[in-house]
Short mmCIF file of C-alpha atoms in Angstrom, two decimals:
data_model
loop_
_atom_site.label_atom_id
_atom_site.label_comp_id
_atom_site.label_asym_id
_atom_site.label_seq_id
_atom_site.Cartn_x
_atom_site.Cartn_y
_atom_site.Cartn_z
CA MET E 298 -70.02 47.92 89.76
CA MET E 299 -72.76 50.27 91.17
CA ILE E 300 -72.77 51.60 94.78
CA LYS E 301 -76.25 51.07 96.32
CA LYS E 302 -75.46 50.79 100.01
CA ALA E 303 -72.86 52.37 102.30
CA GLU E 304 -71.89 52.28 105.92
CA ILE E 305 -69.92 54.82 107.90
CA LEU E 306 -67.42 53.65 110.56
CA CYS E 307 -65.90 56.27 112.71
CA VAL E 308 -62.76 55.33 114.61
CA GLY E 309 -61.62 56.97 117.91
CA THR E 310 -61.91 56.07 121.59
CA GLU E 311 -62.43 59.85 122.13
CA ILE E 312 -65.70 59.61 120.31
CA LEU E 313 -66.82 56.59 122.31
CA ILE E 314 -66.18 58.14 125.73
CA GLY E 315 -67.87 61.43 124.76
CA ASP E 316 -64.84 63.70 124.66
CA ILE E 317 -65.79 64.89 121.15
CA VAL E 318 -69.12 64.98 119.30
CA ASN E 319 -69.28 62.84 116.13
CA THR E 320 -70.33 65.46 113.59
CA ASN E 321 -68.55 63.69 110.71
CA ALA E 322 -71.16 60.88 110.56
CA ALA E 323 -74.08 63.39 110.27
CA TRP E 324 -72.31 65.34 107.57
CA LEU E 325 -71.25 62.32 105.50
CA SER E 326 -74.78 60.91 105.78
CA LYS E 327 -76.11 63.92 104.00
CA GLU E 328 -73.44 63.64 101.35
CA LEU E 329 -74.23 59.93 100.71
CA SER E 330 -77.93 60.59 100.59
CA ALA E 331 -77.36 63.34 97.94
CA LEU E 332 -75.67 60.53 95.82
CA GLY E 333 -78.63 58.28 96.15
CA ILE E 334 -76.65 55.82 98.34
CA SER E 335 -78.63 54.23 101.05
CA GLN E 336 -77.54 53.67 104.69
CA TYR E 337 -78.93 51.24 107.16
CA HIS E 338 -76.20 51.33 109.85
CA GLN E 339 -73.42 53.44 111.30
CA ALA E 340 -70.85 52.58 113.91
CA VAL E 341 -68.16 54.04 116.17
CA ILE E 342 -65.31 51.92 117.42
CA GLY E 343 -62.32 52.64 119.69
CA ASP E 344 -58.65 52.43 118.90
CA ASN E 345 -58.27 48.66 119.21
CA SER E 346 -56.89 46.81 116.19
CA GLU E 347 -58.60 43.43 116.77
CA ARG E 348 -62.01 44.94 117.35
CA LEU E 349 -61.54 47.25 114.38
CA ALA E 350 -60.45 44.46 112.07
CA GLN E 351 -63.44 42.36 112.98
CA THR E 352 -65.79 45.34 112.50
CA VAL E 353 -64.31 46.10 109.10
CA LYS E 354 -64.84 42.49 107.99
CA ASP E 355 -68.41 42.41 109.24
CA THR E 356 -69.25 45.72 107.70
CA LEU E 357 -67.94 44.87 104.31
CA ASN E 358 -70.34 41.96 104.18
CA ASN E 359 -73.29 44.38 104.30
CA CYS E 360 -72.40 47.25 102.07
CA ASP E 361 -70.86 48.33 98.78
CA LEU E 362 -69.03 51.27 100.18
CA LEU E 363 -67.41 51.62 103.58
CA VAL E 364 -66.41 55.21 104.72
CA MET E 365 -64.03 55.35 107.60
CA THR E 366 -62.99 58.44 109.55
CA GLY E 367 -60.24 58.99 111.94
CA GLY E 368 -57.09 57.07 112.91
CA LEU E 369 -54.83 58.39 110.15
CA GLY E 370 -52.52 60.47 112.39
CA PRO E 371 -48.85 60.03 113.25
CA THR E 372 -49.23 58.44 116.68
CA TYR E 373 -49.19 54.81 117.93
CA ASP E 374 -52.93 54.73 118.44
CA ASP E 375 -53.66 55.77 114.87
CA ILE E 376 -54.39 52.29 113.50
CA THR E 377 -57.00 52.61 110.74
CA LYS E 378 -54.68 52.36 107.75
CA GLU E 379 -52.71 49.48 109.21
CA THR E 380 -55.82 47.58 110.13
CA VAL E 381 -57.54 47.90 106.77
CA ALA E 382 -54.40 46.89 104.97
CA SER E 383 -54.29 43.74 107.13
CA VAL E 384 -57.89 42.96 106.41
CA LEU E 385 -57.36 43.29 102.68
CA GLY E 386 -54.13 41.34 102.84
CA LYS E 387 -52.15 44.26 101.50
CA GLU E 388 -48.81 45.86 102.43
CA LEU E 389 -48.15 49.42 103.46
CA VAL E 390 -45.69 51.08 101.07
CA PHE E 391 -43.78 54.36 101.45
CA ASP E 392 -44.82 57.19 99.13
CA ARG E 393 -41.99 59.79 98.61
CA GLU E 394 -44.34 62.32 97.19
CA ILE E 395 -46.62 62.29 100.18
CA PHE E 396 -43.55 62.53 102.50
CA ASP E 397 -42.25 65.57 100.69
CA GLY E 398 -45.69 67.10 100.88
CA ILE E 399 -45.82 66.57 104.64
CA LYS E 400 -42.34 68.09 104.98
CA ALA E 401 -43.34 71.08 102.90
CA TYR E 402 -46.47 71.54 105.10
CA PHE E 403 -44.26 71.98 108.11
CA ASP E 404 -41.62 74.03 106.35
CA LYS E 405 -44.27 76.56 105.20
CA ARG E 406 -45.26 77.07 108.78
CA ASP E 407 -41.74 77.30 110.13
CA ARG E 408 -42.23 74.06 112.15
CA THR E 409 -40.08 71.10 112.47
CA MET E 410 -41.50 67.83 111.31
CA THR E 411 -41.04 64.98 113.91
CA GLU E 412 -40.01 61.52 112.83
CA ASN E 413 -43.43 60.00 113.58
CA ASN E 414 -44.99 62.05 110.82
CA ARG E 415 -43.19 59.68 108.50
CA LYS E 416 -45.83 57.16 109.34
CA GLN E 417 -48.41 59.11 107.38
CA ALA E 418 -46.46 58.77 104.20
CA TYR E 419 -47.19 55.02 104.07
CA VAL E 420 -50.22 53.99 101.94
CA ILE E 421 -52.04 50.76 101.21
CA GLU E 422 -50.57 49.08 98.09
CA GLY E 423 -52.69 49.43 94.98
CA SER E 424 -54.78 52.20 96.64
CA LYS E 425 -55.59 55.74 95.40
CA VAL E 426 -54.22 58.54 97.50
CA LEU E 427 -56.71 61.35 98.36
CA LYS E 428 -54.88 64.61 98.80
CA ASN E 429 -55.19 66.52 102.14
CA ASP E 430 -55.17 70.24 101.31
CA MET E 431 -55.65 71.16 104.99
CA GLY E 432 -53.36 68.79 106.88
CA THR E 433 -50.76 66.16 106.86
CA ALA E 434 -52.88 62.91 106.83
CA PRO E 435 -53.68 61.81 103.26
CA GLY E 436 -56.89 59.85 102.60
CA ILE E 437 -57.00 56.51 100.86
CA LEU E 438 -59.40 54.87 98.43
CA CYS E 439 -59.22 51.07 98.09
CA ASN E 440 -61.19 49.43 95.33
CA THR E 441 -61.37 45.66 95.57
CA GLY E 442 -63.52 45.29 92.39
CA GLU E 443 -66.51 44.47 94.63
CA LYS E 444 -66.12 46.89 97.45
CA ILE E 445 -64.80 50.38 97.93
CA ILE E 446 -63.23 51.47 101.26
CA ILE E 447 -62.41 55.22 101.79
CA LEU E 448 -60.26 56.32 104.70
CA LEU E 449 -60.68 59.97 105.69
CA PRO E 450 -59.03 62.03 108.44
CA GLY E 451 -61.00 62.74 111.61
CA PRO E 452 -60.73 66.52 111.81
CA PRO E 453 -63.78 68.02 110.02
CA SER E 454 -61.69 70.77 108.58
CA GLU E 455 -59.62 68.12 106.75
CA LEU E 456 -62.35 65.57 106.08
CA MET E 457 -64.85 67.92 104.37
CA PRO E 458 -62.69 69.39 101.66
CA MET E 459 -61.04 65.98 101.00
CA TRP E 460 -64.46 64.38 100.47
CA LYS E 461 -65.74 67.24 98.31
CA ASN E 462 -62.66 67.66 96.12
CA TYR E 463 -61.32 64.06 95.75
CA ALA E 464 -63.53 61.26 97.32
CA ARG E 465 -66.90 62.33 96.05
CA PRO E 466 -65.90 62.66 92.43
CA GLU E 467 -64.57 59.11 92.57
CA ILE E 468 -67.80 57.79 94.16
CA GLU E 469 -70.02 59.60 91.65
CA LYS E 470 -68.60 57.30 88.95
CA TYR E 471 -70.44 54.32 90.62
CA CYS E 472 -73.82 56.00 91.17
CA ASP E 473 -76.79 55.96 88.83
CA LYS E 474 -79.05 58.45 90.51
CA VAL E 475 -78.94 61.47 92.76
CA PHE E 476 -81.09 62.70 95.64
CA VAL E 477 -82.01 66.30 96.22
CA SER E 478 -83.70 67.57 99.37
CA LYS E 479 -85.22 70.99 99.91
CA ASN E 480 -86.51 72.36 103.23
CA VAL E 481 -89.63 74.44 103.52
CA ASN E 482 -89.25 76.68 106.59
CA ILE E 483 -92.43 77.45 108.57
CA VAL E 484 -93.13 79.49 111.75
CA GLY E 485 -96.49 79.94 113.51
CA MET E 486 -97.85 76.55 112.43
CA GLY E 487 -97.04 73.36 114.41
CA GLU E 488 -95.89 70.09 112.98
CA ALA E 489 -99.21 68.44 113.73
CA ALA E 490 -101.16 71.17 111.91
CA VAL E 491 -98.84 71.11 109.02
CA ALA E 492 -99.12 67.33 108.72
CA SER E 493 -102.89 67.56 108.89
CA GLU E 494 -103.16 70.19 106.18
CA LEU E 495 -100.93 68.02 103.80
CA ASP E 496 -102.20 64.62 104.88
CA GLU E 497 -103.26 63.43 101.53
CA MET E 498 -100.39 64.89 99.67
CA MET E 499 -97.95 63.27 101.98
CA LYS E 500 -99.62 59.84 101.79
CA ASN E 501 -99.60 60.00 97.99
CA SER E 502 -96.04 61.22 97.66
CA VAL E 503 -93.50 58.51 96.78
CA ASN E 504 -91.02 60.56 94.64
CA PRO E 505 -90.66 63.22 95.86
CA THR E 506 -91.37 62.39 99.43
CA ILE E 507 -92.66 64.90 102.02
CA ALA E 508 -91.69 64.68 105.65
CA PRO E 509 -92.35 67.18 108.44
CA TYR E 510 -90.14 67.59 111.43
CA CYS E 511 -89.52 70.08 114.23
CA LYS E 512 -86.79 72.46 114.76
CA THR E 513 -86.31 74.96 117.52
CA GLY E 514 -89.23 77.41 117.28
CA GLU E 515 -90.31 76.30 113.85
CA THR E 516 -91.60 73.39 111.61
CA ARG E 517 -89.85 72.19 108.50
CA LEU E 518 -90.97 70.20 105.57
CA ARG E 519 -88.27 68.14 103.92
CA ILE E 520 -89.00 67.50 100.17
CA THR E 521 -86.76 64.69 98.76
CA ALA E 522 -86.60 63.58 95.13
CA SER E 523 -84.49 61.03 93.33
CA ALA E 524 -83.60 61.24 89.61
CA LYS E 525 -80.79 60.69 87.16
CA THR E 526 -79.64 64.31 87.27
CA LYS E 527 -79.46 66.97 89.94
CA GLU E 528 -81.41 69.37 87.79
CA GLU E 529 -84.30 66.88 87.21
CA ALA E 530 -84.52 66.15 90.99
CA GLN E 531 -84.52 69.89 91.81
CA LYS E 532 -87.35 70.50 89.41
CA MET E 533 -89.40 67.74 91.02
CA CYS E 534 -88.91 69.23 94.48
CA ASP E 535 -89.80 72.78 93.25
CA ASP E 536 -93.03 71.43 91.66
CA VAL E 537 -94.06 69.99 94.98
CA ILE E 538 -93.14 73.13 96.89
CA GLU E 539 -95.37 75.17 94.53
CA LYS E 540 -98.24 72.78 95.42
CA ILE E 541 -97.58 73.43 99.09
CA LYS E 542 -97.62 77.14 98.48
CA ASN E 543 -101.19 76.77 97.23
CA THR E 544 -102.38 75.71 100.64
CA LYS E 545 -102.91 77.74 103.76
CA ILE E 546 -99.41 76.76 104.88
CA ASN E 547 -98.10 79.47 102.49
CA ASN E 548 -99.06 82.10 105.01
CA TYR E 549 -96.50 80.74 107.46
CA ILE E 550 -93.56 79.96 105.13
CA TYR E 551 -90.64 82.25 105.77
CA GLY E 552 -88.10 80.71 103.37
CA ILE E 553 -86.73 77.72 101.52
CA ASP E 554 -83.53 76.10 102.59
CA THR E 555 -82.59 78.87 105.10
CA ASP E 556 -82.78 79.49 108.78
CA ILE E 557 -84.54 82.19 110.77
CA ALA E 558 -81.44 84.32 111.35
CA GLU E 559 -80.53 84.18 107.61
CA ALA E 560 -84.14 85.09 106.76
CA VAL E 561 -83.99 88.22 108.98
CA VAL E 562 -80.67 89.30 107.46
CA LYS E 563 -82.11 88.84 103.95
CA GLU E 564 -85.19 90.85 104.81
CA LEU E 565 -83.12 93.64 106.33
CA THR E 566 -80.87 93.63 103.31
CA LYS E 567 -83.74 93.79 100.87
CA ARG E 568 -85.19 96.83 102.68
CA GLY E 569 -81.84 98.51 103.26
CA LEU E 570 -82.29 98.49 107.02
CA LYS E 571 -79.87 98.38 109.97
CA ILE E 572 -80.39 96.42 113.18
CA ALA E 573 -78.89 96.56 116.70
CA THR E 574 -79.18 94.21 119.66
CA ALA E 575 -79.27 94.76 123.47
CA GLU E 576 -79.00 91.32 125.09
CA SER E 577 -79.16 90.29 128.77
CA CYS E 578 -79.90 86.55 129.25
CA THR E 579 -78.70 85.64 125.81
CA GLY E 580 -75.20 87.08 126.30
CA GLY E 581 -74.59 88.02 122.72
CA LEU E 582 -76.03 84.93 121.11
CA ILE E 583 -78.44 86.96 118.90
CA ALA E 584 -75.67 89.10 117.51
CA LYS E 585 -73.58 85.99 117.06
CA MET E 586 -76.27 84.28 114.98
CA ILE E 587 -76.56 87.44 112.85
CA THR E 588 -72.85 87.49 112.12
CA ASP E 589 -72.89 83.81 111.28
CA VAL E 590 -74.79 84.77 108.12
CA PRO E 591 -72.54 85.91 105.18
CA GLY E 592 -73.26 89.53 104.33
CA ALA E 593 -74.35 90.40 107.94
CA SER E 594 -72.05 93.42 107.93
CA ALA E 595 -74.50 95.19 105.65
CA VAL E 596 -77.23 95.14 108.25
CA LEU E 597 -75.77 94.86 111.69
CA GLU E 598 -74.76 98.18 113.41
CA GLY E 599 -73.69 96.44 116.65
CA GLY E 600 -74.75 94.73 119.74
CA MET E 601 -74.46 95.27 123.43
CA ILE E 602 -74.49 92.66 126.28
CA SER E 603 -76.14 94.70 128.85
CA TYR E 604 -76.02 92.16 131.65
CA SER E 605 -76.00 94.40 134.71
CA ASN E 606 -78.62 96.91 135.77
CA SER E 607 -76.02 99.64 135.71
CA VAL E 608 -75.18 98.98 132.03
CA LYS E 609 -78.90 98.92 131.23
CA TYR E 610 -79.24 102.30 132.92
CA LYS E 611 -76.01 104.09 131.86
CA ALA E 612 -75.69 102.74 128.25
CA LEU E 613 -79.24 102.11 127.15
CA GLY E 614 -81.20 104.65 129.18
CA VAL E 615 -83.35 102.14 131.05
CA SER E 616 -85.17 103.85 133.86
CA SER E 617 -83.32 103.42 137.13
CA SER E 618 -86.60 103.73 139.05
CA LEU E 619 -88.14 100.96 136.82
CA LEU E 620 -85.21 98.73 137.54
CA ASP E 621 -85.46 99.49 141.34
CA ARG E 622 -89.16 98.71 141.47
CA HIS E 623 -89.53 95.87 139.14
CA GLY E 624 -86.09 94.44 138.65
CA PRO E 625 -84.58 93.57 135.21
CA TYR E 626 -87.04 90.80 134.26
CA ASP E 627 -89.86 93.10 133.12
CA HIS E 628 -91.57 93.81 129.84
CA ARG E 629 -90.91 97.48 130.11
CA VAL E 630 -87.25 96.91 130.63
CA ALA E 631 -87.13 94.85 127.38
CA ILE E 632 -88.91 97.79 125.63
CA GLN E 633 -86.47 100.39 126.88
CA MET E 634 -83.51 98.16 126.06
CA ALA E 635 -84.77 97.79 122.41
CA GLU E 636 -85.46 101.54 122.02
CA GLY E 637 -82.27 102.46 123.77
CA VAL E 638 -79.95 100.34 121.61
CA ARG E 639 -81.73 101.61 118.49
CA ARG E 640 -81.21 105.11 119.51
CA LEU E 641 -77.62 104.62 120.74
CA MET E 642 -76.51 102.88 117.48
CA ASP E 643 -78.74 104.93 115.23
CA SER E 644 -80.24 101.77 113.67
CA ASP E 645 -83.62 101.12 112.06
CA VAL E 646 -84.43 98.13 114.13
CA GLY E 647 -83.65 97.41 117.80
CA ILE E 648 -83.98 94.18 119.76
CA GLY E 649 -84.03 93.95 123.54
CA VAL E 650 -84.11 90.73 125.51
CA THR E 651 -84.09 90.15 129.23
CA GLY E 652 -85.04 87.14 131.35
CA LEU E 653 -83.89 84.36 133.63
CA ALA E 654 -81.95 81.60 131.97
CA GLY E 655 -81.12 79.83 135.21
CA PRO E 656 -80.27 77.62 136.82
CA GLY E 657 -81.70 78.99 139.98
CA GLY E 658 -82.57 82.53 140.93
CA GLY E 659 -86.23 82.28 139.92
CA THR E 660 -89.27 83.01 142.11
CA ALA E 661 -92.95 82.06 141.96
CA LYS E 662 -93.81 85.23 140.12
CA LYS E 663 -90.66 85.30 138.02
CA PRO E 664 -89.57 81.72 137.39
CA VAL E 665 -86.57 80.46 135.49
CA GLY E 666 -87.44 80.47 131.80
CA LEU E 667 -89.36 83.78 131.91
CA VAL E 668 -88.21 85.95 129.04
CA TYR E 669 -89.33 89.26 127.47
CA ILE E 670 -88.40 89.99 123.85
CA ALA E 671 -88.96 93.53 122.47
CA VAL E 672 -88.50 94.64 118.90
CA CYS E 673 -88.50 98.31 117.94
CA TYR E 674 -89.10 99.36 114.36
CA ASN E 675 -90.77 102.06 112.42
CA LYS E 676 -91.70 104.19 115.54
CA LYS E 677 -93.40 101.23 117.15
CA THR E 678 -92.19 98.70 119.82
CA GLU E 679 -93.81 95.29 120.44
CA VAL E 680 -92.91 93.10 123.30
CA MET E 681 -93.68 89.39 123.84
CA LYS E 682 -93.55 87.43 127.11
CA TYR E 683 -92.40 83.78 127.14
CA LYS E 684 -92.32 81.06 129.77
CA PHE E 685 -89.93 78.48 128.37
CA GLY E 686 -90.12 76.35 131.53
CA GLU E 687 -88.07 75.90 134.62
CA ASN E 688 -87.03 72.39 133.48
CA GLN E 689 -85.23 73.63 130.47
CA SER E 690 -81.37 73.98 130.44
CA ARG E 691 -79.70 77.32 130.40
CA ASP E 692 -78.48 76.80 126.88
CA ARG E 693 -81.88 75.75 125.73
CA ILE E 694 -83.53 78.87 127.17
CA ARG E 695 -80.97 81.07 125.54
CA GLU E 696 -81.42 79.29 122.13
CA LEU E 697 -85.18 79.53 122.40
CA THR E 698 -84.93 83.25 123.15
CA ALA E 699 -82.64 84.03 120.27
CA VAL E 700 -84.84 82.02 117.78
CA ASN E 701 -88.01 83.75 118.98
CA ALA E 702 -86.30 87.21 118.74
CA PHE E 703 -85.73 86.45 115.10
CA ILE E 704 -89.33 85.15 114.54
CA ASN E 705 -90.64 88.38 116.13
CA THR E 706 -88.29 90.58 114.18
CA LEU E 707 -89.25 89.02 110.83
CA ASN E 708 -92.98 89.27 111.67
CA ILE E 709 -92.75 92.88 112.80
CA LEU E 710 -90.72 93.81 109.68
CA LYS E 711 -93.39 92.30 107.40
CA LYS E 712 -96.25 93.98 109.38
CA GLY E 713 -94.58 97.42 109.46
CA GLN E 714 -93.77 97.74 105.81
CA LYS E 715 -91.43 100.59 104.95
#
């Protein structure tokens, strides 16, 4: 038996009504693609046993592998295991080893296990148990000889390690090829311009394929190759990337398989430089994105959320007369914020951002979406003005500001070699 096609079925009324975002499907889709397993359909269904049973039956007619998430908890509405057992005509059997493991989980945390946790110790007869290293709900793998069904817990913190450590190794036995994708990260050249430059290459590329797509503030090229081994597929991708680097696009590539914050951290680390941030409208988002990158402690001196004028003046040294005359949404304020935080924290690089994220509060001259980003480095400060648009959401304006702060920083670092 070889697995060619899979479907993902996520169980939970809370997903259907929008209480939680279904990140599991996106993550599992990438995992399945890496194994060379195709997907044509995904579904979400609520906690209703009749509808779930019918959906499982219908889905099994269209795939070799069904991956299900959620509904393995201890409460009455956790029905995934029971429903799948019914569809397969199997019984649920008590597993003493699982029960003891659940009890040990609670004992280790000085918590009392309630009786309904016993429900999680029942498994589908003839199935393979997938260990849960992070919680109490074990996963289950059912192999009918023609189809494979994998039941995974809903919380991503439990699902991801269970898949990586126990489910994926089982699935790999039934795969005859792997897929590898690499992303070429580009700033300063739009998706249309990139596609135009690579038009012939993209049309003639079957394996690997080349696909452009947009990300906030940048363009990415996704190179995907299929082969019998991961190493072979990676080399195929690398060969295509080298061809892309021989075009004018190379002048706009900032990295491979990275993001802009990580690229800035790497550049600072390579140069042995420190950075500090002074943020108004972004409220600490830039510093947060830096600290999301492993190794950020080597480059980040600190950050200041200088939201009020008094903090801009007292802590960063922004001119009080400048603030009185022109207000906080001014290019000179951003410059003095960047220079002030660099001086205050004795860093090599300083970032200062100020603007209106909304909603409301804008004027004709200074509308919502107006942002100034200043970067101070090597005795020079550059400032950029942006109008992200009054129709953008507050979160979107903050995100665009942070991304462009990193783009500007990376460009200035490369221009001001030191």
